[in-house]
Amino acid sequence: MAKAISRRGLGRAAVLLAGGAMMSRWIPSASAQDQARIRFGGFVESQEQLKQTIAVLEAYMAQNPGVEIVPEFTSFSAFTDKLATEAAGGNAPDMFSVNVDLLAEYAQRGVVTSLDEYVPDPINLADYADGGIKASTFDGQLYAIPNDAIAPAIITNLASFQEAGIELPPPMFTWEALADVAVQLTEALGPRFWGLEDAGGNYIPCDIFLRSMGKSMFTPDHQFGFEPEDLARWYAYWQDLRDRGGVPPGDVQALASSDDPSTSGLVNGRAAMNITLTDSFAGFQALVSDELVLHLLPNGFEGGDMKQHHYSYAGNSTAVWSQSPHKDRIIDIIRFMHFDPKGIELYYRQSGMVPASSAGREALAKEGSEADRKIVDYLEVLQKDPAPPRYPGVTGMSGMLRRANEGVAFGQLTPMQAAEQFISEAKPRL
């Protein structure tokens, strides 16, 4: 993982970020001063993020000897399975990670508590990215505090384009143009090298694709925002790319895991582009000697309107279990992680996370690595022309999309059958 931010830079950010908290009139209740044993469950994207999260929790415990924080962190898929079991048994962690889909499910079920009463004092979100706040809000109430800012992007190897003698697409381009560029790269640099990795099983680019059609994966009222024919068009797009050689066949793409950049075609020298999220960029760059850049996904189709459809949001937020007896203490832990100078330094230093606050991103742009600056610059472009936010979906959605896409890739399903399979799996969870 690339260097994230220096101690000096984080100190500057801390001064800016801590402004509201330093003047805060909020004092934890008397009960919050008592002995407390708090379970903190969640998911992390890297060992670096895990290390820094543990470090900030240890620092809090050192300042508050009566508090024991029990960390229970793992991968996203393992965590969601564990949380589902514990929440059903009335034994959820006192505080835990959520993304926008988990938040919607657990807010509807009353598993997490509204945090509105703690904003703006002691939790001041005035300069937090709007997309992150919306990703932490359900049915008009704030249920989590956003820890980071992420967005969809095409991670692109510049050297592959240069070797093939192909220009990078302009910022605003079509899905048809992306397919043509992918095929051209394959023809120039193959065999056993493809222009683009298969993203047919990835929720976010599918949402951007549907938005280019005037649709969306989900609506603000938590319903499907598309018809079966629309999703079938998505799966047909990727099948066409397989047929033309622009993306790998199913058996090659199956070698790559969406959770592990080291298994990707981009890292292993068999692809020039990978559609993913910005929080993976530093990890990809650390594994590749060639220069990587972040490029927008297509924003329309030939003959149609071109409009910016990307959004930034929080990939990782912290929620509070509705039955926890330690709510005030948990809020104080979150305050320490987000607004205390020492807490900020530990939580974000070399973690690969981009802060949700504008002050934190500015400090990262000044003092972080080149990869950090590229992410911040990319996110700032989206802040200037924001698309409607990401709407909550359902848990397990990535697996549903991937299975359907693989069914098409291996000749077991038609694109329409794949769309119907996804809908039949996802609909009961709405």
PDB file of C-alpha atoms in Angstrom, residues 58-254:
ATOM      1  CA  GLU A  58      -5.733   1.297  21.417  1.00  0.00           C
ATOM      2  CA  ALA A  59      -4.992   5.019  21.699  1.00  0.00           C
ATOM      3  CA  TYR A  60      -8.553   5.689  22.825  1.00  0.00           C
ATOM      4  CA  MET A  61      -8.344   2.951  25.455  1.00  0.00           C
ATOM      5  CA  ALA A  62      -5.064   4.416  26.719  1.00  0.00           C
ATOM      6  CA  GLN A  63      -6.824   7.728  27.339  1.00  0.00           C
ATOM      7  CA  ASN A  64      -9.868   6.028  28.856  1.00  0.00           C
ATOM      8  CA  PRO A  65      -8.665   3.201  31.131  1.00  0.00           C
ATOM      9  CA  GLY A  66     -12.194   2.146  32.022  1.00  0.00           C
ATOM     10  CA  VAL A  67     -13.029   1.304  28.428  1.00  0.00           C
ATOM     11  CA  GLU A  68     -12.219  -1.986  26.693  1.00  0.00           C
ATOM     12  CA  ILE A  69     -12.854  -2.091  22.926  1.00  0.00           C
ATOM     13  CA  VAL A  70     -12.957  -5.603  21.475  1.00  0.00           C
ATOM     14  CA  PRO A  71     -12.075  -5.469  17.731  1.00  0.00           C
ATOM     15  CA  GLU A  72     -13.837  -8.002  15.498  1.00  0.00           C
ATOM     16  CA  PHE A  73     -12.706  -7.148  11.947  1.00  0.00           C
ATOM     17  CA  THR A  74     -12.621  -9.377   8.896  1.00  0.00           C
ATOM     18  CA  SER A  75     -13.358  -9.328   5.151  1.00  0.00           C
ATOM     19  CA  PHE A  76     -16.615  -7.862   3.879  1.00  0.00           C
ATOM     20  CA  SER A  77     -18.270 -11.166   2.961  1.00  0.00           C
ATOM     21  CA  ALA A  78     -17.274 -12.888   6.213  1.00  0.00           C
ATOM     22  CA  PHE A  79     -18.434  -9.909   8.246  1.00  0.00           C
ATOM     23  CA  THR A  80     -21.852  -9.666   6.607  1.00  0.00           C
ATOM     24  CA  ASP A  81     -22.526 -13.352   7.277  1.00  0.00           C
ATOM     25  CA  LYS A  82     -21.413 -13.008  10.908  1.00  0.00           C
ATOM     26  CA  LEU A  83     -23.441  -9.839  11.453  1.00  0.00           C
ATOM     27  CA  ALA A  84     -26.570 -11.430  10.014  1.00  0.00           C
ATOM     28  CA  THR A  85     -26.297 -14.317  12.464  1.00  0.00           C
ATOM     29  CA  GLU A  86     -25.531 -12.140  15.480  1.00  0.00           C
ATOM     30  CA  ALA A  87     -28.209  -9.555  14.705  1.00  0.00           C
ATOM     31  CA  ALA A  88     -30.825 -12.294  14.300  1.00  0.00           C
ATOM     32  CA  GLY A  89     -29.805 -13.631  17.703  1.00  0.00           C
ATOM     33  CA  GLY A  90     -29.966 -10.219  19.389  1.00  0.00           C
ATOM     34  CA  ASN A  91     -26.200 -10.161  19.884  1.00  0.00           C
ATOM     35  CA  ALA A  92     -24.897  -7.631  17.349  1.00  0.00           C
ATOM     36  CA  PRO A  93     -21.632  -5.783  18.084  1.00  0.00           C
ATOM     37  CA  ASP A  94     -22.108  -2.491  19.968  1.00  0.00           C
ATOM     38  CA  MET A  95     -20.707  -0.622  16.967  1.00  0.00           C
ATOM     39  CA  PHE A  96     -20.031  -1.944  13.477  1.00  0.00           C
ATOM     40  CA  SER A  97     -19.178  -1.135   9.871  1.00  0.00           C
ATOM     41  CA  VAL A  98     -21.907  -0.723   7.279  1.00  0.00           C
ATOM     42  CA  ASN A  99     -22.090   0.194   3.623  1.00  0.00           C
ATOM     43  CA  VAL A 100     -25.158   1.719   2.031  1.00  0.00           C
ATOM     44  CA  ASP A 101     -26.837  -1.656   1.438  1.00  0.00           C
ATOM     45  CA  LEU A 102     -26.233  -3.003   4.953  1.00  0.00           C
ATOM     46  CA  LEU A 103     -27.415   0.296   6.399  1.00  0.00           C
ATOM     47  CA  ALA A 104     -30.755   0.101   4.625  1.00  0.00           C
ATOM     48  CA  GLU A 105     -31.402  -3.467   5.738  1.00  0.00           C
ATOM     49  CA  TYR A 106     -30.477  -2.961   9.374  1.00  0.00           C
ATOM     50  CA  ALA A 107     -32.170   0.426   9.674  1.00  0.00           C
ATOM     51  CA  GLN A 108     -35.402  -1.099   8.397  1.00  0.00           C
ATOM     52  CA  ARG A 109     -35.106  -3.869  10.970  1.00  0.00           C
ATOM     53  CA  GLY A 110     -34.343  -1.506  13.862  1.00  0.00           C
ATOM     54  CA  VAL A 111     -30.906  -3.047  14.447  1.00  0.00           C
ATOM     55  CA  VAL A 112     -29.095   0.320  14.229  1.00  0.00           C
ATOM     56  CA  THR A 113     -30.022   3.526  16.023  1.00  0.00           C
ATOM     57  CA  SER A 114     -30.539   7.022  14.602  1.00  0.00           C
ATOM     58  CA  LEU A 115     -27.582   9.319  15.279  1.00  0.00           C
ATOM     59  CA  ASP A 116     -29.312  12.621  14.469  1.00  0.00           C
ATOM     60  CA  GLU A 117     -29.226  13.765  18.099  1.00  0.00           C
ATOM     61  CA  TYR A 118     -25.402  13.741  18.031  1.00  0.00           C
ATOM     62  CA  VAL A 119     -25.121  16.051  14.992  1.00  0.00           C
ATOM     63  CA  PRO A 120     -23.694  18.717  14.859  1.00  0.00           C
ATOM     64  CA  ASP A 121     -22.544  18.392  18.472  1.00  0.00           C
ATOM     65  CA  PRO A 122     -20.275  16.481  19.056  1.00  0.00           C
ATOM     66  CA  ILE A 123     -20.248  15.057  15.489  1.00  0.00           C
ATOM     67  CA  ASN A 124     -19.939  17.980  13.069  1.00  0.00           C
ATOM     68  CA  LEU A 125     -20.364  16.787   9.471  1.00  0.00           C
ATOM     69  CA  ALA A 126     -20.500  20.255   7.929  1.00  0.00           C
ATOM     70  CA  ASP A 127     -17.643  19.659   5.483  1.00  0.00           C
ATOM     71  CA  TYR A 128     -18.244  15.947   4.859  1.00  0.00           C
ATOM     72  CA  ALA A 129     -18.946  14.822   1.300  1.00  0.00           C
ATOM     73  CA  ASP A 130     -22.658  15.014   0.621  1.00  0.00           C
ATOM     74  CA  GLY A 131     -22.627  11.600  -1.060  1.00  0.00           C
ATOM     75  CA  GLY A 132     -21.148  10.045   2.072  1.00  0.00           C
ATOM     76  CA  ILE A 133     -23.797  11.566   4.310  1.00  0.00           C
ATOM     77  CA  LYS A 134     -26.562  10.385   1.989  1.00  0.00           C
ATOM     78  CA  ALA A 135     -25.021   6.895   1.948  1.00  0.00           C
ATOM     79  CA  SER A 136     -25.288   6.922   5.755  1.00  0.00           C
ATOM     80  CA  THR A 137     -28.894   8.123   5.760  1.00  0.00           C
ATOM     81  CA  PHE A 138     -32.057   6.063   5.392  1.00  0.00           C
ATOM     82  CA  ASP A 139     -35.637   7.293   5.364  1.00  0.00           C
ATOM     83  CA  GLY A 140     -34.482  10.792   6.330  1.00  0.00           C
ATOM     84  CA  GLN A 141     -32.464   9.771   9.382  1.00  0.00           C
ATOM     85  CA  LEU A 142     -28.698   9.512   9.840  1.00  0.00           C
ATOM     86  CA  TYR A 143     -27.823   5.968  10.940  1.00  0.00           C
ATOM     87  CA  ALA A 144     -24.028   5.963  10.553  1.00  0.00           C
ATOM     88  CA  ILE A 145     -20.984   8.227  10.362  1.00  0.00           C
ATOM     89  CA  PRO A 146     -19.121   8.033   7.014  1.00  0.00           C
ATOM     90  CA  ASN A 147     -15.472   7.032   7.393  1.00  0.00           C
ATOM     91  CA  ASP A 148     -14.294   7.504   3.809  1.00  0.00           C
ATOM     92  CA  ALA A 149     -15.081   8.809   0.324  1.00  0.00           C
ATOM     93  CA  ILE A 150     -15.023   6.522  -2.735  1.00  0.00           C
ATOM     94  CA  ALA A 151     -16.295   6.548  -6.327  1.00  0.00           C
ATOM     95  CA  PRO A 152     -16.413   4.265  -9.379  1.00  0.00           C
ATOM     96  CA  ALA A 153     -13.535   4.528 -11.870  1.00  0.00           C
ATOM     97  CA  ILE A 154     -11.615   2.712 -14.591  1.00  0.00           C
ATOM     98  CA  ILE A 155      -8.103   2.021 -13.350  1.00  0.00           C
ATOM     99  CA  THR A 156      -6.024   2.304 -16.511  1.00  0.00           C
ATOM    100  CA  ASN A 157      -2.452   1.284 -17.375  1.00  0.00           C
ATOM    101  CA  LEU A 158      -0.979   4.131 -19.445  1.00  0.00           C
ATOM    102  CA  ALA A 159       1.894   1.989 -20.744  1.00  0.00           C
ATOM    103  CA  SER A 160      -0.516  -0.426 -22.428  1.00  0.00           C
ATOM    104  CA  PHE A 161      -2.150   2.407 -24.367  1.00  0.00           C
ATOM    105  CA  GLN A 162       1.262   3.803 -25.342  1.00  0.00           C
ATOM    106  CA  GLU A 163       2.552   0.403 -26.471  1.00  0.00           C
ATOM    107  CA  ALA A 164      -0.566  -0.154 -28.557  1.00  0.00           C
ATOM    108  CA  GLY A 165      -0.416   3.379 -29.994  1.00  0.00           C
ATOM    109  CA  ILE A 166      -3.979   4.095 -28.838  1.00  0.00           C
ATOM    110  CA  GLU A 167      -5.133   7.366 -27.310  1.00  0.00           C
ATOM    111  CA  LEU A 168      -6.941   7.399 -23.988  1.00  0.00           C
ATOM    112  CA  PRO A 169     -10.667   8.055 -24.428  1.00  0.00           C
ATOM    113  CA  PRO A 170     -11.821  11.590 -23.573  1.00  0.00           C
ATOM    114  CA  PRO A 171     -13.441  12.105 -20.141  1.00  0.00           C
ATOM    115  CA  MET A 172     -16.934  11.991 -21.641  1.00  0.00           C
ATOM    116  CA  PHE A 173     -17.335   9.009 -23.949  1.00  0.00           C
ATOM    117  CA  THR A 174     -19.799   6.240 -24.751  1.00  0.00           C
ATOM    118  CA  TRP A 175     -20.171   2.617 -23.777  1.00  0.00           C
ATOM    119  CA  GLU A 176     -19.729   1.701 -27.433  1.00  0.00           C
ATOM    120  CA  ALA A 177     -16.416   3.615 -27.500  1.00  0.00           C
ATOM    121  CA  LEU A 178     -15.197   1.752 -24.410  1.00  0.00           C
ATOM    122  CA  ALA A 179     -15.936  -1.558 -26.124  1.00  0.00           C
ATOM    123  CA  ASP A 180     -14.111  -0.485 -29.290  1.00  0.00           C
ATOM    124  CA  VAL A 181     -11.033   0.649 -27.353  1.00  0.00           C
ATOM    125  CA  ALA A 182     -10.968  -2.637 -25.432  1.00  0.00           C
ATOM    126  CA  VAL A 183     -11.078  -4.643 -28.653  1.00  0.00           C
ATOM    127  CA  GLN A 184      -8.354  -2.479 -30.241  1.00  0.00           C
ATOM    128  CA  LEU A 185      -6.060  -3.039 -27.246  1.00  0.00           C
ATOM    129  CA  THR A 186      -6.616  -6.784 -27.404  1.00  0.00           C
ATOM    130  CA  GLU A 187      -5.846  -6.847 -31.129  1.00  0.00           C
ATOM    131  CA  ALA A 188      -2.677  -4.807 -30.589  1.00  0.00           C
ATOM    132  CA  LEU A 189      -1.300  -6.539 -27.488  1.00  0.00           C
ATOM    133  CA  GLY A 190      -2.830 -10.037 -27.480  1.00  0.00           C
ATOM    134  CA  PRO A 191      -3.015 -12.990 -27.479  1.00  0.00           C
ATOM    135  CA  ARG A 192      -3.522 -13.709 -23.755  1.00  0.00           C
ATOM    136  CA  PHE A 193      -3.892  -9.976 -23.161  1.00  0.00           C
ATOM    137  CA  TRP A 194      -7.233  -8.169 -23.114  1.00  0.00           C
ATOM    138  CA  GLY A 195      -8.139  -4.494 -23.220  1.00  0.00           C
ATOM    139  CA  LEU A 196     -10.581  -4.625 -20.306  1.00  0.00           C
ATOM    140  CA  GLU A 197     -11.481  -6.972 -17.461  1.00  0.00           C
ATOM    141  CA  ASP A 198     -15.044  -8.297 -17.325  1.00  0.00           C
ATOM    142  CA  ALA A 199     -17.149  -6.098 -15.010  1.00  0.00           C
ATOM    143  CA  GLY A 200     -20.515  -7.694 -15.788  1.00  0.00           C
ATOM    144  CA  GLY A 201     -20.804  -8.927 -12.198  1.00  0.00           C
ATOM    145  CA  ASN A 202     -20.026  -5.558 -10.636  1.00  0.00           C
ATOM    146  CA  TYR A 203     -22.932  -3.556  -9.215  1.00  0.00           C
ATOM    147  CA  ILE A 204     -21.549  -0.005  -9.541  1.00  0.00           C
ATOM    148  CA  PRO A 205     -20.706   0.017 -13.284  1.00  0.00           C
ATOM    149  CA  CYS A 206     -24.048  -1.682 -13.889  1.00  0.00           C
ATOM    150  CA  ASP A 207     -25.728   1.215 -12.082  1.00  0.00           C
ATOM    151  CA  ILE A 208     -23.791   3.752 -14.186  1.00  0.00           C
ATOM    152  CA  PHE A 209     -24.754   1.813 -17.356  1.00  0.00           C
ATOM    153  CA  LEU A 210     -28.445   1.890 -16.384  1.00  0.00           C
ATOM    154  CA  ARG A 211     -28.264   5.587 -15.488  1.00  0.00           C
ATOM    155  CA  SER A 212     -26.907   6.219 -18.987  1.00  0.00           C
ATOM    156  CA  MET A 213     -30.243   4.763 -20.158  1.00  0.00           C
ATOM    157  CA  GLY A 214     -32.255   7.010 -17.800  1.00  0.00           C
ATOM    158  CA  LYS A 215     -32.734   4.123 -15.343  1.00  0.00           C
ATOM    159  CA  SER A 216     -30.934   2.989 -12.171  1.00  0.00           C
ATOM    160  CA  MET A 217     -30.378  -0.201 -10.203  1.00  0.00           C
ATOM    161  CA  PHE A 218     -32.585   1.023  -7.362  1.00  0.00           C
ATOM    162  CA  THR A 219     -34.862   3.979  -6.668  1.00  0.00           C
ATOM    163  CA  PRO A 220     -34.892   6.262  -3.615  1.00  0.00           C
ATOM    164  CA  ASP A 221     -37.871   4.288  -2.272  1.00  0.00           C
ATOM    165  CA  HIS A 222     -35.841   1.047  -2.453  1.00  0.00           C
ATOM    166  CA  GLN A 223     -37.372  -0.569  -5.532  1.00  0.00           C
ATOM    167  CA  PHE A 224     -35.818  -1.741  -8.802  1.00  0.00           C
ATOM    168  CA  GLY A 225     -35.176   1.205 -11.103  1.00  0.00           C
ATOM    169  CA  PHE A 226     -35.085  -0.872 -14.289  1.00  0.00           C
ATOM    170  CA  GLU A 227     -37.018  -3.381 -16.369  1.00  0.00           C
ATOM    171  CA  PRO A 228     -35.727  -6.913 -17.069  1.00  0.00           C
ATOM    172  CA  GLU A 229     -34.891  -5.914 -20.647  1.00  0.00           C
ATOM    173  CA  ASP A 230     -32.618  -3.147 -19.339  1.00  0.00           C
ATOM    174  CA  LEU A 231     -30.560  -5.529 -17.208  1.00  0.00           C
ATOM    175  CA  ALA A 232     -30.475  -8.051 -20.063  1.00  0.00           C
ATOM    176  CA  ARG A 233     -28.877  -5.326 -22.188  1.00  0.00           C
ATOM    177  CA  TRP A 234     -26.115  -5.049 -19.566  1.00  0.00           C
ATOM    178  CA  TYR A 235     -25.330  -8.757 -19.707  1.00  0.00           C
ATOM    179  CA  ALA A 236     -25.531  -8.701 -23.513  1.00  0.00           C
ATOM    180  CA  TYR A 237     -22.979  -5.863 -23.554  1.00  0.00           C
ATOM    181  CA  TRP A 238     -20.412  -8.032 -21.797  1.00  0.00           C
ATOM    182  CA  GLN A 239     -21.213 -11.105 -23.875  1.00  0.00           C
ATOM    183  CA  ASP A 240     -20.634  -9.047 -27.009  1.00  0.00           C
ATOM    184  CA  LEU A 241     -17.272  -7.945 -25.619  1.00  0.00           C
ATOM    185  CA  ARG A 242     -16.342 -11.571 -24.936  1.00  0.00           C
ATOM    186  CA  ASP A 243     -17.308 -12.513 -28.476  1.00  0.00           C
ATOM    187  CA  ARG A 244     -15.206  -9.677 -29.892  1.00  0.00           C
ATOM    188  CA  GLY A 245     -12.232 -10.457 -27.639  1.00  0.00           C
ATOM    189  CA  GLY A 246     -12.317  -7.183 -25.702  1.00  0.00           C
ATOM    190  CA  VAL A 247     -12.544  -8.960 -22.322  1.00  0.00           C
ATOM    191  CA  PRO A 248     -11.260 -12.388 -21.223  1.00  0.00           C
ATOM    192  CA  PRO A 249     -13.361 -15.531 -21.583  1.00  0.00           C
ATOM    193  CA  GLY A 250     -15.146 -16.774 -18.484  1.00  0.00           C
ATOM    194  CA  ASP A 251     -12.482 -19.282 -17.421  1.00  0.00           C
ATOM    195  CA  VAL A 252      -9.746 -16.621 -17.462  1.00  0.00           C
ATOM    196  CA  GLN A 253     -11.834 -13.960 -15.717  1.00  0.00           C
ATOM    197  CA  ALA A 254     -12.672 -16.488 -12.997  1.00  0.00           C
TER     198      ALA A 254
END
